[in-house]
Amino acid sequence: MLRGDIGLELGRRVADAVRAALDLEITPAEALIRPSSRPGADYQCNAAMGLGKRLRRDPREIGESIVAALDADDLVETPDVAGPGFVNLTLRTRWLAGHMRGLLADARLGIPRTDEPRRIAIDYSSPNVAKEMHVGHLRSSIIGDAIVRMLRFVGHEVIPHNHLGDWGTPFGMLIEHLVDEGFGAEHTIGDLNGFYTEARKKFDADPDFADRSRRRVVLLQGGDEPTLALWRDLVDESTRHFEKVYRLLGIGLTSTDLYGESFYNPYLSDTVDELERKGLTRISDGALCVFPAGFTNRDGDPLPLIMRKSDGGYGYASTDLATVRYWTGERAVTDLLYVVGTPQSQHFQMVFTASRDAGWLTAEHHAEHIGFGSILGADGKTIRSRAGGTIKLAELLTEAVDRAAAIVAERSELDEAERAEVARKVGIGAVKYADLSSDREKDYVFAWDKMLAMDGNTAVYLQYANTRILSILRKAEAAPDAAVVETGVTLTEPAERDLALRLTRFPAAVQSAIDTYSPHKLSTYLYETASSLTSFYEKCPVLKAEPDVRASRLALITVTSKVLTLGLDLLGIEAPTRL
């Protein structure tokens, strides 16, 4: 059975043909194999036009030369050349049927493990200590988790690091307020949210309190034990809250993945000293700064990364540079990924440039900011609560489950416990898929009715498609994996073949999502697969078919269920077995 992208395999065959016919070396990617929309063709090779310019020859003649030298009879029917040199490729139906049979026994469904595993550190979620997680943390958490799942599945070593905001002036202010109020273990994250607001008001209105807060920061940074004890209580209570939200959301982050700003504090001095030794810093308005080349403001003045402020405190950019230095130097990662909102794009490009100048990022490393847009309300503005405030993430997720429960109760005959479990999977899946099915670089509108719809590009539609397959398999009371060993898979109807062709493209969809860190590419594929399944049902009865055809179609929908289930899992979405 072929593992990996069938288009890539065709690209290899075309590259071999180009070498044999034209004595030229091209890569499989340069063969430009693309899915075809032309009736009767599955793929199209578009390489002849570029090769024609390169060789100053008629592209159609080059296309004909490629076809003549192509060794792919085991995979495709006799190719034809169309138009100015497009080579149309149609998979042999017999090969496609055999591939379906192979997928039945393949837990990876054709997705290969990478030949070049990387050691990847990925920063995502990043809530703040002493503040409840809110809707603004949703995209980073969901997108980051999906990327982690996909990278790990293909064999990369992935190390999540949750970069908590847990250090600096705000904590001097908050701890001083807690000392005034008498902080105890009975306080919850909700209390801390209120305390933070009260502390900020006092800081702005009371000069004495502001001075005490600044002194408290010095005590915190200096390791004063009573101050540190209060700070640890803040972190511990916050961590309990974060883990509760992550469990509800189905995100894999745990307390072992926490790397707060405090973690990097001991590295700041050495980081800045090294930058100074390498001549990369200069004083600007009393602050020690790095000025990465190529970054200027509207007036053309160089933009700084502030390493050490005029009062001796470190700027947050120093923490970001210390982070790069730590992960590439002490943890030997090859890749650094940051799932952070798009507005931070320039900042990260400046950090990467400075890190390359310092030698912490080399040609062997890859660093990328994986930006994303905002979640909007129906009014087109950043989503807010009815009262105009920030929406707490735990409350939003609870509402999602409650809304799903109402839908499940109307349509399902499950018992109460089963309905509750299905409602959780449907509600959380709906929220996650609404995000992941959108191009991450764009904003999207948060709409309950749309995301919980039973039709259209929603998690519920995909989950329902899968449960419908499982219902048919239960009614069949047969093991399609065993039945197909006796009969094989047959693809006589166009709808059967269309569905099988779609299933062969699963590895390509996963790899495309990985290559661009774009989960929506996998979401789009899963929706198209479920739509092909719907067309298949309309034209190809399963349970009422003749025995051999029945067994074949049971096998085909079994592979479809496996693809939908694994695809959703790679996005972090659970697939109920009943709905």
PDB file of N, CA and C in Angstrom, residues 139 142-143 146-147 150 370-372 432-442 444 457 462 508-510 512-528 567 570-571 573:
ATOM      1  N   ARG A 139      -8.232  31.252  20.738  1.00  0.00           N
ATOM      2  CA  ARG A 139      -7.610  30.913  19.456  1.00  0.00           C
ATOM      3  C   ARG A 139      -6.203  30.343  19.635  1.00  0.00           C
ATOM      4  N   ILE A 142      -6.495  26.721  21.029  1.00  0.00           N
ATOM      5  CA  ILE A 142      -7.044  25.745  20.090  1.00  0.00           C
ATOM      6  C   ILE A 142      -6.098  25.500  18.921  1.00  0.00           C
ATOM      7  N   ILE A 143      -5.610  26.562  18.319  1.00  0.00           N
ATOM      8  CA  ILE A 143      -4.721  26.422  17.162  1.00  0.00           C
ATOM      9  C   ILE A 143      -3.415  25.747  17.578  1.00  0.00           C
ATOM     10  N   ALA A 146      -3.911  21.972  18.100  1.00  0.00           N
ATOM     11  CA  ALA A 146      -4.065  21.240  16.837  1.00  0.00           C
ATOM     12  C   ALA A 146      -2.717  21.062  16.145  1.00  0.00           C
ATOM     13  N   ILE A 147      -1.903  22.096  16.162  1.00  0.00           N
ATOM     14  CA  ILE A 147      -0.581  22.007  15.532  1.00  0.00           C
ATOM     15  C   ILE A 147       0.291  20.987  16.258  1.00  0.00           C
ATOM     16  N   MET A 150      -0.841  17.419  15.233  1.00  0.00           N
ATOM     17  CA  MET A 150      -0.443  17.027  13.882  1.00  0.00           C
ATOM     18  C   MET A 150       1.059  16.772  13.795  1.00  0.00           C
ATOM     19  N   ILE A 370       3.233  32.193  14.353  1.00  0.00           N
ATOM     20  CA  ILE A 370       1.992  31.687  13.771  1.00  0.00           C
ATOM     21  C   ILE A 370       0.871  32.611  14.228  1.00  0.00           C
ATOM     22  N   GLY A 371       0.632  33.646  13.457  1.00  0.00           N
ATOM     23  CA  GLY A 371      -0.319  34.671  13.852  1.00  0.00           C
ATOM     24  C   GLY A 371      -1.756  34.263  13.582  1.00  0.00           C
ATOM     25  N   PHE A 372      -2.679  34.953  14.215  1.00  0.00           N
ATOM     26  CA  PHE A 372      -4.100  34.689  13.995  1.00  0.00           C
ATOM     27  C   PHE A 372      -4.904  35.958  14.233  1.00  0.00           C
ATOM     28  N   LYS A 432     -14.465  24.617  18.922  1.00  0.00           N
ATOM     29  CA  LYS A 432     -13.118  24.432  18.372  1.00  0.00           C
ATOM     30  C   LYS A 432     -13.130  24.427  16.843  1.00  0.00           C
ATOM     31  N   TYR A 433     -14.123  23.732  16.269  1.00  0.00           N
ATOM     32  CA  TYR A 433     -14.147  23.625  14.812  1.00  0.00           C
ATOM     33  C   TYR A 433     -14.473  24.965  14.163  1.00  0.00           C
ATOM     34  N   ALA A 434     -15.328  25.770  14.786  1.00  0.00           N
ATOM     35  CA  ALA A 434     -15.631  27.092  14.241  1.00  0.00           C
ATOM     36  C   ALA A 434     -14.358  27.906  14.085  1.00  0.00           C
ATOM     37  N   ASP A 435     -13.450  27.733  15.016  1.00  0.00           N
ATOM     38  CA  ASP A 435     -12.169  28.429  14.962  1.00  0.00           C
ATOM     39  C   ASP A 435     -11.248  27.784  13.924  1.00  0.00           C
ATOM     40  N   LEU A 436     -11.089  26.467  14.010  1.00  0.00           N
ATOM     41  CA  LEU A 436     -10.110  25.762  13.184  1.00  0.00           C
ATOM     42  C   LEU A 436     -10.515  25.668  11.720  1.00  0.00           C
ATOM     43  N   SER A 437     -11.800  25.809  11.416  1.00  0.00           N
ATOM     44  CA  SER A 437     -12.234  25.772  10.021  1.00  0.00           C
ATOM     45  C   SER A 437     -12.067  27.124   9.342  1.00  0.00           C
ATOM     46  N   SER A 438     -11.720  28.131  10.110  1.00  0.00           N
ATOM     47  CA  SER A 438     -11.460  29.462   9.562  1.00  0.00           C
ATOM     48  C   SER A 438      -9.969  29.629   9.307  1.00  0.00           C
ATOM     49  N   ASP A 439      -9.638  30.322   8.255  1.00  0.00           N
ATOM     50  CA  ASP A 439      -8.234  30.663   8.004  1.00  0.00           C
ATOM     51  C   ASP A 439      -7.727  31.417   9.232  1.00  0.00           C
ATOM     52  N   ARG A 440      -6.689  30.888   9.878  1.00  0.00           N
ATOM     53  CA  ARG A 440      -6.264  31.464  11.161  1.00  0.00           C
ATOM     54  C   ARG A 440      -5.826  32.922  11.035  1.00  0.00           C
ATOM     55  N   GLU A 441      -5.400  33.339   9.858  1.00  0.00           N
ATOM     56  CA  GLU A 441      -4.910  34.710   9.709  1.00  0.00           C
ATOM     57  C   GLU A 441      -6.049  35.724   9.620  1.00  0.00           C
ATOM     58  N   LYS A 442      -7.272  35.229   9.483  1.00  0.00           N
ATOM     59  CA  LYS A 442      -8.411  36.129   9.329  1.00  0.00           C
ATOM     60  C   LYS A 442      -9.261  36.164  10.601  1.00  0.00           C
ATOM     61  N   TYR A 444     -12.927  35.964  12.480  1.00  0.00           N
ATOM     62  CA  TYR A 444     -14.166  35.246  12.176  1.00  0.00           C
ATOM     63  C   TYR A 444     -15.234  35.655  13.180  1.00  0.00           C
ATOM     64  N   ASN A 457     -20.486  23.474   7.002  1.00  0.00           N
ATOM     65  CA  ASN A 457     -19.125  23.158   7.442  1.00  0.00           C
ATOM     66  C   ASN A 457     -19.000  23.361   8.949  1.00  0.00           C
ATOM     67  N   LEU A 462     -19.858  16.927  10.692  1.00  0.00           N
ATOM     68  CA  LEU A 462     -18.856  15.865  10.579  1.00  0.00           C
ATOM     69  C   LEU A 462     -19.111  14.760  11.602  1.00  0.00           C
ATOM     70  N   ALA A 508      -2.245  14.065   2.095  1.00  0.00           N
ATOM     71  CA  ALA A 508      -1.879  15.357   1.518  1.00  0.00           C
ATOM     72  C   ALA A 508      -2.501  16.501   2.303  1.00  0.00           C
ATOM     73  N   ALA A 509      -3.748  16.312   2.752  1.00  0.00           N
ATOM     74  CA  ALA A 509      -4.424  17.362   3.522  1.00  0.00           C
ATOM     75  C   ALA A 509      -3.726  17.598   4.855  1.00  0.00           C
ATOM     76  N   VAL A 510      -3.343  16.513   5.523  1.00  0.00           N
ATOM     77  CA  VAL A 510      -2.637  16.645   6.808  1.00  0.00           C
ATOM     78  C   VAL A 510      -1.295  17.328   6.599  1.00  0.00           C
ATOM     79  N   SER A 512      -0.347  19.329   4.191  1.00  0.00           N
ATOM     80  CA  SER A 512      -0.534  20.735   3.831  1.00  0.00           C
ATOM     81  C   SER A 512      -0.833  21.579   5.064  1.00  0.00           C
ATOM     82  N   ALA A 513      -1.656  21.041   5.977  1.00  0.00           N
ATOM     83  CA  ALA A 513      -1.966  21.758   7.217  1.00  0.00           C
ATOM     84  C   ALA A 513      -0.715  21.937   8.068  1.00  0.00           C
ATOM     85  N   ILE A 514       0.155  20.916   8.073  1.00  0.00           N
ATOM     86  CA  ILE A 514       1.397  20.995   8.839  1.00  0.00           C
ATOM     87  C   ILE A 514       2.366  21.985   8.209  1.00  0.00           C
ATOM     88  N   ASP A 515       2.515  21.908   6.915  1.00  0.00           N
ATOM     89  CA  ASP A 515       3.503  22.744   6.219  1.00  0.00           C
ATOM     90  C   ASP A 515       3.243  24.232   6.416  1.00  0.00           C
ATOM     91  N   THR A 516       1.976  24.599   6.508  1.00  0.00           N
ATOM     92  CA  THR A 516       1.614  26.014   6.619  1.00  0.00           C
ATOM     93  C   THR A 516       1.065  26.374   8.000  1.00  0.00           C
ATOM     94  N   TYR A 517       1.095  25.402   8.917  1.00  0.00           N
ATOM     95  CA  TYR A 517       0.518  25.610  10.251  1.00  0.00           C
ATOM     96  C   TYR A 517      -0.895  26.156  10.124  1.00  0.00           C
ATOM     97  N   SER A 518      -1.676  25.522   9.250  1.00  0.00           N
ATOM     98  CA  SER A 518      -3.035  25.994   8.941  1.00  0.00           C
ATOM     99  C   SER A 518      -4.038  24.866   9.126  1.00  0.00           C
ATOM    100  N   PRO A 519      -4.572  24.695  10.340  1.00  0.00           N
ATOM    101  CA  PRO A 519      -5.534  23.611  10.573  1.00  0.00           C
ATOM    102  C   PRO A 519      -6.766  23.681   9.673  1.00  0.00           C
ATOM    103  N   HIS A 520      -7.110  24.868   9.160  1.00  0.00           N
ATOM    104  CA  HIS A 520      -8.316  24.965   8.334  1.00  0.00           C
ATOM    105  C   HIS A 520      -8.192  24.133   7.058  1.00  0.00           C
ATOM    106  N   LYS A 521      -6.977  23.844   6.627  1.00  0.00           N
ATOM    107  CA  LYS A 521      -6.817  23.025   5.421  1.00  0.00           C
ATOM    108  C   LYS A 521      -7.257  21.585   5.685  1.00  0.00           C
ATOM    109  N   LEU A 522      -7.003  21.090   6.874  1.00  0.00           N
ATOM    110  CA  LEU A 522      -7.492  19.768   7.246  1.00  0.00           C
ATOM    111  C   LEU A 522      -9.002  19.815   7.462  1.00  0.00           C
ATOM    112  N   SER A 523      -9.501  20.873   8.095  1.00  0.00           N
ATOM    113  CA  SER A 523     -10.952  21.021   8.304  1.00  0.00           C
ATOM    114  C   SER A 523     -11.691  21.017   6.973  1.00  0.00           C
ATOM    115  N   THR A 524     -11.178  21.770   6.013  1.00  0.00           N
ATOM    116  CA  THR A 524     -11.809  21.834   4.690  1.00  0.00           C
ATOM    117  C   THR A 524     -11.853  20.457   4.050  1.00  0.00           C
ATOM    118  N   TYR A 525     -10.752  19.721   4.155  1.00  0.00           N
ATOM    119  CA  TYR A 525     -10.708  18.367   3.595  1.00  0.00           C
ATOM    120  C   TYR A 525     -11.774  17.474   4.247  1.00  0.00           C
ATOM    121  N   LEU A 526     -11.896  17.528   5.554  1.00  0.00           N
ATOM    122  CA  LEU A 526     -12.861  16.678   6.259  1.00  0.00           C
ATOM    123  C   LEU A 526     -14.289  17.028   5.846  1.00  0.00           C
ATOM    124  N   TYR A 527     -14.562  18.305   5.683  1.00  0.00           N
ATOM    125  CA  TYR A 527     -15.898  18.711   5.236  1.00  0.00           C
ATOM    126  C   TYR A 527     -16.175  18.199   3.826  1.00  0.00           C
ATOM    127  N   GLU A 528     -15.196  18.309   2.949  1.00  0.00           N
ATOM    128  CA  GLU A 528     -15.375  17.817   1.579  1.00  0.00           C
ATOM    129  C   GLU A 528     -15.566  16.302   1.564  1.00  0.00           C
ATOM    130  N   GLY A 567      -9.046  12.451  11.571  1.00  0.00           N
ATOM    131  CA  GLY A 567      -8.915  13.857  11.195  1.00  0.00           C
ATOM    132  C   GLY A 567      -9.421  14.791  12.283  1.00  0.00           C
ATOM    133  N   LEU A 570      -6.961  14.833  15.186  1.00  0.00           N
ATOM    134  CA  LEU A 570      -5.793  15.673  14.931  1.00  0.00           C
ATOM    135  C   LEU A 570      -6.105  17.151  15.144  1.00  0.00           C
ATOM    136  N   LEU A 571      -7.379  17.500  15.054  1.00  0.00           N
ATOM    137  CA  LEU A 571      -7.800  18.872  15.354  1.00  0.00           C
ATOM    138  C   LEU A 571      -8.160  19.056  16.825  1.00  0.00           C
ATOM    139  N   ILE A 573     -10.715  17.332  18.317  1.00  0.00           N
ATOM    140  CA  ILE A 573     -12.171  17.235  18.436  1.00  0.00           C
ATOM    141  C   ILE A 573     -12.566  15.764  18.555  1.00  0.00           C
TER     142      ILE A 573
END
